[in-house]
Amino acid sequence: MIHSAQLSGSRYAEQRKELLELVKQLRAIGAQAEVDLPRIVVIGNQSAGMYRMLTETHRHHQINVPRDSGTCTRCPMECRLTSSTGPRWSCQVSIRWEFDSYMQRKEEVTEVPFGGLILNKQEVELALRRAQAAVLNPHIDAKQLLGMSAEQLQKGIKSDKKPLAFSRNVVCVDLEGPDLTDLAFIDLPGVYISFSWIIQNAEPDIVKLVEDLVVSHIKGNSLILVALPMIDDIENQKALRLAHQEDPQGKRTIGMFFASRSLCSQTPDWTPSNFPRRAHQAGHAQRGHESSQSVARRYRRPPKPPAARVLLMPKISAEASACLDACQRELAKLPEPLDADPATYMLSLITSFTSDIQRYVRGVEGAEALIQQNRAIFAKFEKDIHSTSPQFIPLSREEEQREQSQQSATPAKRSPVSPIDTKPSTEKLNAVGPPFYLEDMTRHIEESVTRELPNNVPYPAKVSLIGEFQKSWPTAADECFTQVREVALRVFIERVNHQFGRWDHLQAQIGYIAELVKDHHERCRVFIDTFLEIERTPYTQNAQHLHKKREGWTGKYKEKRAGKTGKDILPLDNQKFSRALASLTELGYTGLKPEDLARLTKQTDYESEINIMGEVRAYFDVAYKRIIDNIPSVIDLKFLKAVMNDLQPFLIKKMALGTHAGASRCERFLAEDPDVLHNRKDLTQRKDRLEAIKGKLYSFGM
């Protein structure tokens, strides 16, 4: 190739060297695995790529490179040429180890020199053969290969392991001399011509490996040089088909036609390509004496500013930044690696988990789920208990039927009432339990009489009525407690998954929490049964409240009994009510309500029955309010808070913290998932590699 002094010493030449050196450094640290570095790739159906390129870049001093029949190149060979002002020519062969023997990308890419500096061009061929043998036999010491002759290499290397057929690791050739131009290209193994050749001479897996190797290099930001022998049909060129597959429009592809005799005579004869001429610069090339002169005239023109530095490098920098950001985001999704003693870390996990459970049991902001669900359960429990209120009807069955018939004819106006409000002035008389009429009460009293004097109602008659509406309370309490336990377990397991989800073995062991929940469930059941047992014996110290309720309900029943038709015996004239109550207030009777006036009516014929109805109904209100508070309170105290308080010491004991066995158990339980370890390792390596790429680009001036 012809060089002019003007071109070699120009600013363009200096920047060209800088760019090529930058790409060289980026490849040395494995940047090609992350960003699409620019490259020139030489492919063909046989290993003539490096020979043709080196022949053209060494017009005056021939370099011998490996050239055999069939497939000679069995790994990528990266040739990096650098022009120098001094007279000395030199060559340094290196190997870039990017993949292991299983063709998996290595953790760290290394580029190490293979042998010393070569000053004799005739030694290059043997050095390249030795380097390729080292790549194909990674299990053999490189020093052993450096002393082998060409004949020994041709006979094969004695080893227990079979050499690789092909490799993705790269043999790098750094050439420097005064007759060179600044250029870098990658020569790839030749792809097989036809499928019939594959069947006869190669394993399909090997063919696929070579094709994948070629495709991985020619896709993206690459210039594809296809070496094409003129004796073959262009339609049978597998290399050209692969190039067309990755570059359908042919904008990145250049065909290099050569005569087959040149491979033997070493005559660098080039002929015009048959590709259609294209407007872009890389569209067509012709080489001969006349064209060489035109090339020389073109290179004597003042060079333009290097567009690669202006356009390409910012793109690479942006691509590296985007890859680094994506890598850091993926790395942030993974849990932090453990850097503490397993037993100490286990204690911190248990403490954190216990604090988390305390937040839910206390219902602090952001952890309201448990308390909110329990409130709904307790509200249902309150409704279930209220639904057991006795349905006393101060009428006989006959009177009730007559009243219903009259109401059907002329519906009475009734003010709306709440089914939960227990105030006698606003609650409807009938509850949801079975109706209990006056004749039922009379019969109940008669069946309870033993030695009582006339007109004395036996106390057991009242107790049995109270016990009747309490029969379903244990069932309601059990249903309430069971639902609270299920909700608590669900929340606890959810928090276990949140805190310990990354450790499968530990997550299973933390299932001990179900054992703790079961234990406190049984203990709390004793307290609930105790409260229910207490309620079976009628008792209250709140005599004033009981008396007030009894008077209210008795008056209500008497009012209902006196009306008999469903109409209130008291007039609905608010002004008259107000005047009557005002007069009584002047006489010193304060705090009276309209329903209190019902007590002024004359005694009915069922006085004893109505009094029992009022007293039992009043006691229901007292016991109802007591039980709907006591049961939820004991569940909260003796179950939820008890689990919360005992959780940390319970887990510490189960994990045997503080013992030698516990330390080994913690280490085993805290072993990370292999997939997480593998992902973190890969992402960390990528992050380090991308940061190194950014550092190189920054040092370059980006």
mmCIF file of C-alpha atoms in Angstrom, residues 20-21 24 77-83 90-94 171-177 180-187:
data_model
loop_
_atom_site.group_PDB
_atom_site.id
_atom_site.type_symbol
_atom_site.label_atom_id
_atom_site.label_comp_id
_atom_site.label_asym_id
_atom_site.label_seq_id
_atom_site.Cartn_x
_atom_site.Cartn_y
_atom_site.Cartn_z
ATOM 1 C CA LEU A 20 -7.154 2.196 16.838
ATOM 2 C CA GLU A 21 -5.259 2.095 20.126
ATOM 3 C CA LYS A 24 -7.383 -2.245 21.006
ATOM 4 C CA MET A 77 -7.116 -13.885 14.405
ATOM 5 C CA GLU A 78 -7.043 -10.183 15.091
ATOM 6 C CA CYS A 79 -4.384 -8.401 13.074
ATOM 7 C CA ARG A 80 -3.420 -4.891 14.227
ATOM 8 C CA LEU A 81 -1.087 -2.900 11.996
ATOM 9 C CA THR A 82 0.642 0.292 13.094
ATOM 10 C CA SER A 83 2.855 2.538 10.999
ATOM 11 C CA SER A 90 8.353 -5.937 14.668
ATOM 12 C CA CYS A 91 5.609 -8.397 15.479
ATOM 13 C CA GLN A 92 4.119 -9.405 18.816
ATOM 14 C CA VAL A 93 1.720 -12.342 19.077
ATOM 15 C CA SER A 94 -0.743 -12.393 21.989
ATOM 16 C CA VAL A 171 -4.944 -14.830 18.531
ATOM 17 C CA CYS A 172 -3.812 -11.199 18.320
ATOM 18 C CA VAL A 173 -1.033 -10.108 15.953
ATOM 19 C CA ASP A 174 0.475 -6.648 16.506
ATOM 20 C CA LEU A 175 2.572 -5.573 13.507
ATOM 21 C CA GLU A 176 4.569 -2.356 13.510
ATOM 22 C CA GLY A 177 6.815 -1.035 10.763
ATOM 23 C CA LEU A 180 2.525 -0.396 7.264
ATOM 24 C CA THR A 181 -0.666 1.565 7.445
ATOM 25 C CA ASP A 182 -2.758 1.975 10.574
ATOM 26 C CA LEU A 183 -5.325 -0.769 10.241
ATOM 27 C CA ALA A 184 -7.005 -3.495 12.281
ATOM 28 C CA PHE A 185 -9.045 -6.421 11.027
ATOM 29 C CA ILE A 186 -10.265 -9.817 12.213
ATOM 30 C CA ASP A 187 -9.693 -12.935 10.141
#
